[in-house]
Coordinates of C-alpha atoms in Angstrom, one line a residue:
M137 CA 2.2 7.0 -33.5
E138 CA 1.8 10.4 -32.0
G139 CA -1.8 9.2 -29.8
W140 CA 0.2 6.0 -28.3
S141 CA 3.1 8.2 -27.6
L142 CA 0.8 10.6 -25.3
V143 CA -0.8 7.3 -23.7
S144 CA 2.4 6.2 -22.7
L145 CA 3.2 9.4 -21.4
C146 CA -0.2 9.8 -19.7
V147 CA 0.9 6.0 -18.0
L148 CA 4.7 7.3 -17.1
L149 CA 3.1 10.5 -15.1
G150 CA 0.5 8.2 -13.3
L151 CA 2.7 5.4 -12.0
T152 CA 5.6 8.4 -11.3
A153 CA 3.0 10.1 -9.3
R154 CA 2.3 6.6 -7.3
W155 CA 6.0 5.9 -6.9
A156 CA 6.2 9.7 -5.3
V157 CA 3.7 9.3 -2.7
S158 CA 4.4 6.3 -1.8
L159 CA 7.7 8.0 -0.2
N160 CA 5.5 9.1 2.4
P161 CA 4.2 8.2 5.6
Y162 CA 1.8 5.5 5.6
S163 CA -1.3 4.4 7.7
G164 CA -0.4 4.0 11.7
A165 CA 3.3 4.3 10.9
G166 CA 4.9 3.4 14.2
K167 CA 1.4 3.9 15.9
A168 CA 1.4 0.7 18.3
P169 CA -0.6 -1.5 19.0
L170 CA -2.8 -1.7 16.2
F171 CA -0.5 0.4 13.5
G172 CA -2.5 1.4 10.3
D173 CA -4.1 -0.2 7.6
Y174 CA -0.5 -1.2 5.8
E175 CA -0.1 -3.4 9.1
A176 CA -3.7 -4.9 7.9
Q177 CA -2.7 -5.8 4.8
R178 CA 0.7 -7.5 6.2
H179 CA -1.4 -9.5 8.3
W180 CA -3.7 -10.7 6.2
Q181 CA -0.9 -12.0 4.1
E182 CA 0.1 -13.9 7.1
V183 CA -3.3 -15.2 8.1
T184 CA -4.1 -16.2 4.5
C185 CA -0.2 -18.0 3.8
N186 CA -0.2 -19.6 7.4
L187 CA -3.9 -20.5 8.1
P188 CA -6.6 -23.1 6.7
V189 CA -9.0 -21.3 4.6
H190 CA -11.8 -22.4 7.3
Q191 CA -10.0 -20.2 10.0
W192 CA -9.3 -17.2 7.8
Y193 CA -12.6 -15.4 8.9
F194 CA -13.0 -16.9 12.3
N195 CA -11.6 -15.8 15.8
T196 CA -9.6 -18.3 16.9
T197 CA -6.4 -18.8 19.1
D198 CA -4.1 -18.0 16.1
N199 CA -6.3 -15.8 14.2
D200 CA -7.3 -12.8 16.8
L201 CA -10.0 -10.9 14.5
D202 CA -9.9 -7.9 16.6
Y203 CA -6.5 -7.3 15.2
W204 CA -7.1 -6.6 11.7
G205 CA -9.2 -9.6 11.2
L206 CA -10.5 -10.4 7.7
D207 CA -13.4 -8.2 6.5
Y208 CA -13.4 -7.8 2.8
P209 CA -15.0 -10.5 0.4
P210 CA -13.0 -13.9 -0.7
L211 CA -11.2 -12.2 -3.3
T212 CA -9.5 -10.0 -1.5
A213 CA -8.1 -12.8 1.0
Y214 CA -7.2 -15.0 -2.3
H215 CA -5.0 -11.4 -2.9
S216 CA -3.6 -11.4 0.1
L217 CA -2.6 -14.7 -0.4
L218 CA -1.0 -14.1 -3.7
C219 CA 0.7 -11.0 -2.1
G220 CA 2.0 -13.2 0.8
H221 CA 4.0 -15.4 -1.8
G222 CA 5.3 -13.2 -3.9
D223 CA 5.4 -9.4 -4.6
H224 CA 2.9 -7.3 -2.1
D225 CA 3.3 -3.8 -4.0
V226 CA 0.6 -1.9 -4.6
L227 CA 1.9 -0.8 -8.3
I228 CA 1.9 -3.9 -9.5
A229 CA -2.3 -4.3 -9.0
D230 CA -2.6 -1.0 -10.8
I231 CA 0.1 -2.0 -13.3
F232 CA -1.9 -5.2 -14.8
I233 CA -5.8 -4.0 -13.2
Y234 CA -6.5 -0.4 -12.8
I235 CA -4.3 1.5 -15.7
P236 CA -5.2 -1.0 -18.2
A237 CA -8.8 -0.3 -17.6
V238 CA -8.4 3.4 -17.5
V239 CA -6.8 3.2 -20.8
S240 CA -9.1 1.5 -22.6
Y241 CA -12.3 3.0 -21.3
C242 CA -10.7 6.2 -22.2
L243 CA -9.9 5.0 -25.5
Y244 CA -13.0 3.3 -26.1
L245 CA -15.8 5.0 -24.5
V246 CA -14.7 8.6 -24.1
N247 CA -15.8 10.6 -27.3
G248 CA -13.7 13.2 -29.5
S249 CA -10.6 13.8 -30.6
V250 CA -7.6 12.0 -29.3
K251 CA -6.1 14.6 -27.2
K252 CA -9.5 14.6 -25.5
K253 CA -9.6 11.0 -24.5
V254 CA -5.6 11.6 -23.4
A255 CA -6.6 14.5 -21.0
T256 CA -9.2 12.5 -19.6
M257 CA -7.1 9.7 -19.1
L258 CA -4.5 11.7 -17.2
C259 CA -6.8 13.8 -15.1
I260 CA -8.4 10.2 -13.8
L261 CA -4.8 8.8 -13.5
L262 CA -3.5 11.7 -11.4
Y263 CA -6.7 11.3 -9.0
P264 CA -5.5 12.6 -5.7
G265 CA -8.1 10.8 -3.6
L266 CA -7.5 7.1 -5.2
T267 CA -3.7 7.6 -5.2
L268 CA -2.8 9.4 -1.7
I269 CA -5.3 6.5 -0.2
D270 CA -3.4 3.4 -2.0
Y271 CA 0.0 4.7 -2.2
G272 CA 0.3 7.0 1.0
H273 CA -2.6 5.3 3.5
F274 CA -2.0 2.2 1.8
Q275 CA -4.8 -0.3 0.4
Y276 CA -5.3 -1.6 -3.1
N277 CA -8.7 0.2 -4.2
G278 CA -7.4 0.3 -7.6
V279 CA -8.2 -3.7 -8.0
S280 CA -12.1 -2.9 -7.5
L281 CA -12.1 0.3 -9.2
G282 CA -10.3 -1.4 -12.2
L283 CA -12.3 -4.5 -12.6
T284 CA -15.6 -2.1 -12.1
L285 CA -14.3 0.1 -15.0
L286 CA -13.8 -3.2 -17.0
G287 CA -17.3 -3.9 -16.2
V288 CA -18.5 -0.6 -17.6
L289 CA -16.1 -1.0 -20.7
G290 CA -17.6 -4.2 -21.6
L291 CA -21.2 -3.5 -21.2
G292 CA -20.1 0.1 -23.2
L293 CA -19.0 -2.3 -25.7
G294 CA -21.8 -4.6 -25.7
R295 CA -19.9 -7.6 -24.3
D296 CA -22.4 -7.8 -21.4
L297 CA -21.0 -11.6 -20.1
L298 CA -17.6 -10.2 -19.8
G299 CA -18.7 -6.8 -18.4
S300 CA -20.5 -8.9 -15.9
V301 CA -18.1 -10.7 -15.0
A302 CA -15.7 -8.4 -14.3
F303 CA -18.0 -6.5 -12.5
T304 CA -18.9 -9.6 -10.2
L305 CA -15.2 -10.1 -9.6
A306 CA -15.0 -6.5 -8.3
L307 CA -17.7 -7.0 -6.1
N308 CA -16.3 -10.3 -4.7
Y309 CA -13.1 -7.9 -3.9
K310 CA -14.7 -4.9 -2.1
Q311 CA -18.1 -5.1 -0.5
M312 CA -18.4 -1.5 -1.3
E313 CA -18.9 -2.2 -4.7
L314 CA -22.5 -2.4 -4.2
Y315 CA -22.8 1.2 -4.7
H316 CA -22.7 0.4 -8.2
S317 CA -25.0 -3.0 -8.3
L318 CA -27.9 -1.4 -9.0
P319 CA -26.9 0.7 -12.5
F320 CA -25.4 -2.7 -13.5
F321 CA -28.3 -5.0 -12.7
C322 CA -31.2 -1.7 -13.8
Y323 CA -29.3 -1.5 -17.3
L324 CA -28.7 -5.0 -18.1
L325 CA -32.2 -5.9 -17.0
G326 CA -33.5 -2.4 -18.8
K327 CA -31.9 -3.8 -21.9
C328 CA -33.0 -7.4 -21.8
A329 CA -36.7 -6.0 -21.6
K330 CA -36.4 -3.6 -24.6
Q331 CA -35.8 -6.9 -26.4
G332 CA -38.5 -9.0 -25.0
L333 CA -38.4 -11.3 -22.1
T334 CA -40.5 -13.7 -23.5
G335 CA -37.6 -14.5 -26.5
R336 CA -34.0 -13.3 -27.1
G337 CA -34.5 -10.6 -24.1
L338 CA -35.0 -14.0 -22.0
M339 CA -32.2 -15.6 -23.2
Q340 CA -29.7 -13.1 -22.6
L341 CA -31.1 -12.5 -19.2
L342 CA -30.7 -16.0 -18.3
K343 CA -26.8 -16.4 -19.7
I344 CA -26.1 -12.8 -17.6
S345 CA -27.6 -14.5 -14.7
V346 CA -25.9 -18.0 -15.1
T347 CA -22.4 -16.2 -15.5
V348 CA -22.9 -14.3 -12.5
L349 CA -23.9 -16.8 -10.5
V350 CA -21.1 -19.2 -11.7
T351 CA -18.5 -16.4 -11.2
F352 CA -19.7 -15.8 -7.5
A353 CA -19.6 -19.6 -6.9
L354 CA -16.1 -20.0 -7.8
C355 CA -15.1 -16.9 -5.8
W356 CA -16.9 -18.7 -2.5
L357 CA -16.2 -22.0 -3.5
P358 CA -13.9 -22.6 -0.6
F359 CA -17.0 -21.5 1.8
L360 CA -19.9 -23.2 0.1
S361 CA -19.9 -26.7 1.9
D362 CA -20.5 -25.5 5.1
P363 CA -23.4 -23.0 5.8
G364 CA -21.5 -22.1 9.4
Q365 CA -18.5 -20.6 7.3
L366 CA -20.7 -19.0 4.9
L367 CA -23.1 -17.0 7.3
Q368 CA -19.5 -16.0 9.3
V369 CA -18.3 -14.3 5.9
V370 CA -21.4 -12.6 5.3
H371 CA -21.3 -11.4 9.0
R372 CA -17.6 -10.2 8.6
L373 CA -18.3 -8.4 5.3
F374 CA -21.2 -6.4 7.2
P375 CA -20.6 -5.6 10.7
V376 CA -24.3 -4.0 11.7
A377 CA -22.7 -3.9 15.5
R378 CA -20.1 -0.9 14.6
G379 CA -23.0 1.3 14.4
L380 CA -24.2 4.0 11.5
F381 CA -21.1 5.7 10.9
E382 CA -17.5 5.5 12.0
D383 CA -15.2 9.0 12.5
K384 CA -16.1 11.9 10.4
V385 CA -17.8 10.8 7.4
A386 CA -19.1 13.2 5.0
N387 CA -22.3 11.8 5.2
A388 CA -26.1 12.7 6.2
W389 CA -25.9 10.7 9.4
C390 CA -22.6 12.2 10.8
S391 CA -23.7 15.5 9.4
L392 CA -26.9 15.2 11.1
N393 CA -25.3 14.1 14.3
V394 CA -24.0 17.5 14.8
L395 CA -27.3 18.7 15.7
I396 CA -29.2 15.4 16.7
K397 CA -27.3 12.6 18.7
I398 CA -28.7 9.9 16.4
K399 CA -26.4 7.0 17.4
T400 CA -27.5 7.6 21.0
L401 CA -30.8 8.3 20.4
L402 CA -31.8 5.5 18.2
S403 CA -31.3 1.6 18.7
T404 CA -28.9 0.1 15.7
E405 CA -32.2 -1.4 14.3
T406 CA -33.6 1.6 13.8
Q407 CA -30.6 3.0 12.1
L408 CA -30.3 0.5 9.9
S409 CA -33.7 0.5 8.6
L410 CA -33.9 4.2 8.3
S411 CA -30.8 4.2 6.2
L412 CA -32.1 1.4 3.9
V413 CA -35.4 3.4 3.1
L414 CA -33.6 6.7 2.7
T415 CA -30.8 5.2 0.3
L416 CA -33.7 3.3 -1.5
L417 CA -35.3 6.8 -2.2
A418 CA -32.4 8.3 -3.1
V419 CA -31.3 5.9 -5.4
L420 CA -34.9 4.8 -7.0
P421 CA -35.3 7.5 -9.5
S422 CA -32.2 7.2 -11.0
S423 CA -32.5 3.2 -11.2
I424 CA -36.3 3.1 -12.9
K425 CA -34.7 5.8 -15.3
L426 CA -32.2 3.6 -16.3
F427 CA -34.4 0.5 -16.4
T428 CA -36.8 2.0 -18.7
R429 CA -34.2 4.3 -20.9
P430 CA -30.9 1.9 -20.8
T431 CA -28.6 3.7 -22.6
L432 CA -24.9 3.8 -22.1
W433 CA -25.0 7.7 -20.9
Q434 CA -27.9 6.8 -18.8
F435 CA -26.0 4.4 -17.3
K436 CA -22.7 6.4 -16.4
L437 CA -25.1 9.1 -14.9
A438 CA -26.9 6.1 -12.9
L439 CA -23.4 5.1 -11.5
V440 CA -22.6 8.5 -9.9
N441 CA -26.3 8.8 -8.5
S442 CA -25.9 5.5 -7.1
S443 CA -22.7 6.2 -5.7
L444 CA -23.3 9.3 -4.4
A445 CA -26.7 8.0 -2.9
F446 CA -25.1 5.0 -0.9
F447 CA -22.3 7.3 0.2
L448 CA -24.8 9.8 1.7
F449 CA -27.4 7.7 3.4
S450 CA -26.7 4.2 3.8
F451 CA -25.4 2.1 6.6
Q452 CA -21.7 1.9 8.3
V453 CA -19.8 4.3 5.6
H454 CA -16.6 4.9 5.6
E455 CA -14.8 7.9 4.4
K456 CA -12.8 6.3 1.7
S457 CA -16.0 4.6 0.3
I458 CA -16.0 8.7 -1.7
L459 CA -13.7 7.2 -4.0
L460 CA -16.4 5.3 -5.7
P461 CA -18.2 8.1 -7.0
E462 CA -14.8 9.8 -7.4
H463 CA -15.5 13.6 -6.4
L464 CA -14.6 15.9 -3.8
F465 CA -11.0 14.4 -1.9
C466 CA -11.2 17.0 0.7
S467 CA -13.4 15.3 2.6
M468 CA -10.8 12.3 3.2
L469 CA -8.5 15.4 4.6
P470 CA -8.7 14.4 8.4
L471 CA -7.7 11.0 7.7
L472 CA -5.0 12.2 5.5
L473 CA -3.5 14.8 8.0
K474 CA -3.6 11.9 10.8
D475 CA -1.4 9.8 8.1
G476 CA 1.1 12.7 7.5
L477 CA 0.3 13.3 4.1
L478 CA -0.2 16.9 4.1
L479 CA 2.5 17.7 1.3
P480 CA 1.6 14.9 -1.0
Y481 CA -2.3 16.1 -1.0
V482 CA -1.6 19.5 -1.6
V483 CA 0.7 18.9 -4.6
T484 CA -1.9 16.3 -6.1
S485 CA -4.6 18.3 -5.5
V486 CA -3.6 21.5 -7.1
A487 CA -1.9 19.7 -9.8
F488 CA -5.7 17.4 -10.4
V489 CA -7.3 21.0 -10.4
Y490 CA -4.9 22.8 -12.7
Y491 CA -4.9 20.0 -15.3
S492 CA -8.9 19.1 -15.4
V493 CA -9.5 23.2 -15.6
Y494 CA -6.7 23.0 -18.6
L495 CA -6.6 20.2 -20.4
L496 CA -10.6 19.7 -20.0
S497 CA -11.6 23.1 -20.6
A498 CA -13.9 22.5 -17.6
L499 CA -14.9 26.3 -16.8
E500 CA -14.9 27.4 -20.8
R501 CA -17.7 24.4 -21.6
S502 CA -20.2 25.4 -19.0
T503 CA -23.1 27.0 -20.8
D504 CA -26.4 26.2 -19.4
E505 CA -27.1 24.0 -22.6
Q506 CA -23.4 21.9 -22.0
L507 CA -24.3 21.4 -18.2
R508 CA -27.7 20.4 -19.1
L509 CA -29.8 22.6 -16.8
Q510 CA -32.0 24.1 -19.1
P511 CA -35.1 22.5 -17.5
L512 CA -34.5 24.7 -14.4
H513 CA -35.4 27.7 -16.2
T514 CA -39.1 26.2 -16.8
L515 CA -39.0 26.5 -12.9
I516 CA -38.4 30.2 -12.6
P517 CA -41.8 32.5 -12.7
P518 CA -42.4 34.5 -15.7
C519 CA -42.1 37.8 -13.4
L520 CA -38.8 37.0 -12.3
P521 CA -35.5 37.6 -14.3
S522 CA -34.0 34.7 -15.9
L523 CA -30.7 33.4 -14.3
S524 CA -27.5 31.9 -15.9
F525 CA -27.3 28.4 -13.8
S526 CA -23.8 28.0 -15.7
C527 CA -22.6 31.1 -13.9
I528 CA -23.9 30.1 -10.5
L529 CA -22.1 27.3 -11.1
K530 CA -18.5 28.8 -11.9
W531 CA -19.2 30.8 -8.6
K532 CA -19.8 28.1 -6.6
F533 CA -17.0 26.1 -7.9
A534 CA -14.7 29.1 -7.4
F535 CA -16.2 29.0 -3.9
S536 CA -15.7 25.2 -3.1
L537 CA -11.7 25.6 -4.1
V538 CA -11.6 28.8 -1.7
A539 CA -13.3 26.8 1.1
M540 CA -11.3 23.2 0.8
G541 CA -8.3 25.7 0.6
G542 CA -9.1 27.6 4.0
L543 CA -10.4 24.4 5.4
S544 CA -7.3 22.3 4.6
F545 CA -4.9 25.2 6.0
A546 CA -6.8 25.7 9.3
S547 CA -6.6 21.6 9.9
A548 CA -3.4 21.7 9.3
V549 CA -2.1 24.9 11.0
M550 CA -4.6 26.2 13.5
E551 CA -5.3 24.6 16.9
P552 CA -8.6 23.8 17.7
P553 CA -10.7 25.2 20.5
A554 CA -10.0 23.0 24.1
R555 CA -13.7 22.4 23.8
L556 CA -14.0 21.6 20.6
P557 CA -11.3 19.1 19.6
D558 CA -13.1 18.0 16.6
L559 CA -14.2 21.2 15.3
F560 CA -11.9 21.0 12.0
P561 CA -12.8 17.4 10.9
V562 CA -16.7 18.1 11.6
L563 CA -16.4 21.0 9.1
V564 CA -14.7 19.4 6.7
S565 CA -17.1 16.7 6.8
V566 CA -20.2 19.2 6.7
F567 CA -19.0 21.2 4.1
S568 CA -18.0 17.9 2.0
F569 CA -21.5 16.4 2.4
L570 CA -23.4 19.9 1.5
Q571 CA -21.1 19.6 -1.4
F572 CA -22.1 15.7 -2.4
L573 CA -25.3 16.7 -1.8
G574 CA -25.5 19.4 -4.1
L575 CA -23.9 16.8 -6.9
L576 CA -26.5 13.9 -6.3
L577 CA -29.6 17.0 -7.1
Y578 CA -27.2 17.6 -10.0
F579 CA -26.8 14.9 -11.4
N580 CA -30.1 13.4 -10.8
L581 CA -31.5 16.6 -12.7
V582 CA -29.5 15.6 -15.8
Q583 CA -30.2 12.0 -15.5
L584 CA -33.7 12.3 -15.2
T585 CA -34.6 15.5 -17.2
E586 CA -33.1 14.1 -20.6
A587 CA -35.7 13.9 -23.6
A588 CA -36.5 10.5 -24.5
G589 CA -35.5 11.0 -27.9
K590 CA -32.1 12.8 -27.3
K591 CA -28.8 11.0 -28.8
N592 CA -26.7 11.7 -25.5
N593 CA -24.4 8.9 -26.4
K594 CA -22.3 10.7 -28.6
K595 CA -21.9 13.2 -25.3
T596 CA -20.3 11.0 -23.5
K597 CA -17.5 12.5 -21.0

């Protein structure tokens, strides 16, 4: 009984935080002629409610694609249609999809006491990045993330078909869920291979394949009769012509562009090929390990590694894509400042860090063994003194917080030099990129060095 009271309290706090952020300015408020993402959501409702399906993704006299044309998969369009005929509040989507997914995940797949499950739940529900983007900037990222979390829950509970349906729906809501697709694929394929691809495993693989194909077909049904329609939707989902990256995004290409003007020196085709190769190289070790060892713990690590690799190296990355690995939210600071969300950014960030450290005891449980850093000791020559990598990480954590605070203060208060107008956004992007790169290396180390006989499922966080 006490557990459900705590769960209810967490949900109430999560809803309150969302409501409070929604009282602040939103993307593009009063900034004609394009305004911002709030206008984009309104315009998509207008398009889907007033035009036939076959015109949704085409440039016509009634649908100017240069003015917030639809560029997300069909499930987003159907959601816009539903919102256009009913309630368009993003809170409704969270109440029915994201929050139930978080609560279920924490209760079923987070090991430990009830208090630990509830503490994890509260920290996820108070995560500033998603709250600020969905309720300040104004989007519906909670729908795709909630569906993905339900997919993870399904696979974690052994309901592979239901998990496959949930993730396929997430992928058909936002194409950025491709960041998570390889771990889902490798986990399910590896699990079937373990059962034998000539018997039971083959039957399970066929069931999963049919389930995914049928779900895709249902989502794309209005566009399947005309190949031209299908190609146009795909073209809108993957706008290659926009180039390697947009704005000051905290990935490898934007950071490297500070020194070498990649977008100017390389053709679009070369940029696309280079990003594809490096993304595959970055995600391949994690994917292979997951395929050969399809456990839930490996699956969770692979989800983090894949999403980080895609964010850092893939083509046409947007800053809001970092919501998928859900780590450092400082990288979205320039976007939030542009939207006038400095105060909610500071309040939610401080609250999140406090609850993460206090409730989850993040800094107390940080020995080399708990952080799975023992393999690094084998790399140190015997003639050198041993290092406490956990201590180094604590100092790195403290430095990151101070740097985030300093960059946030400078970005909000100080004027950049006239000849370097983008100084602070660039510093935020490069700093965040280095943080993400460090996380990618760390989680790959944890995943790839896991001993074959070690029971890590009981240590799931």
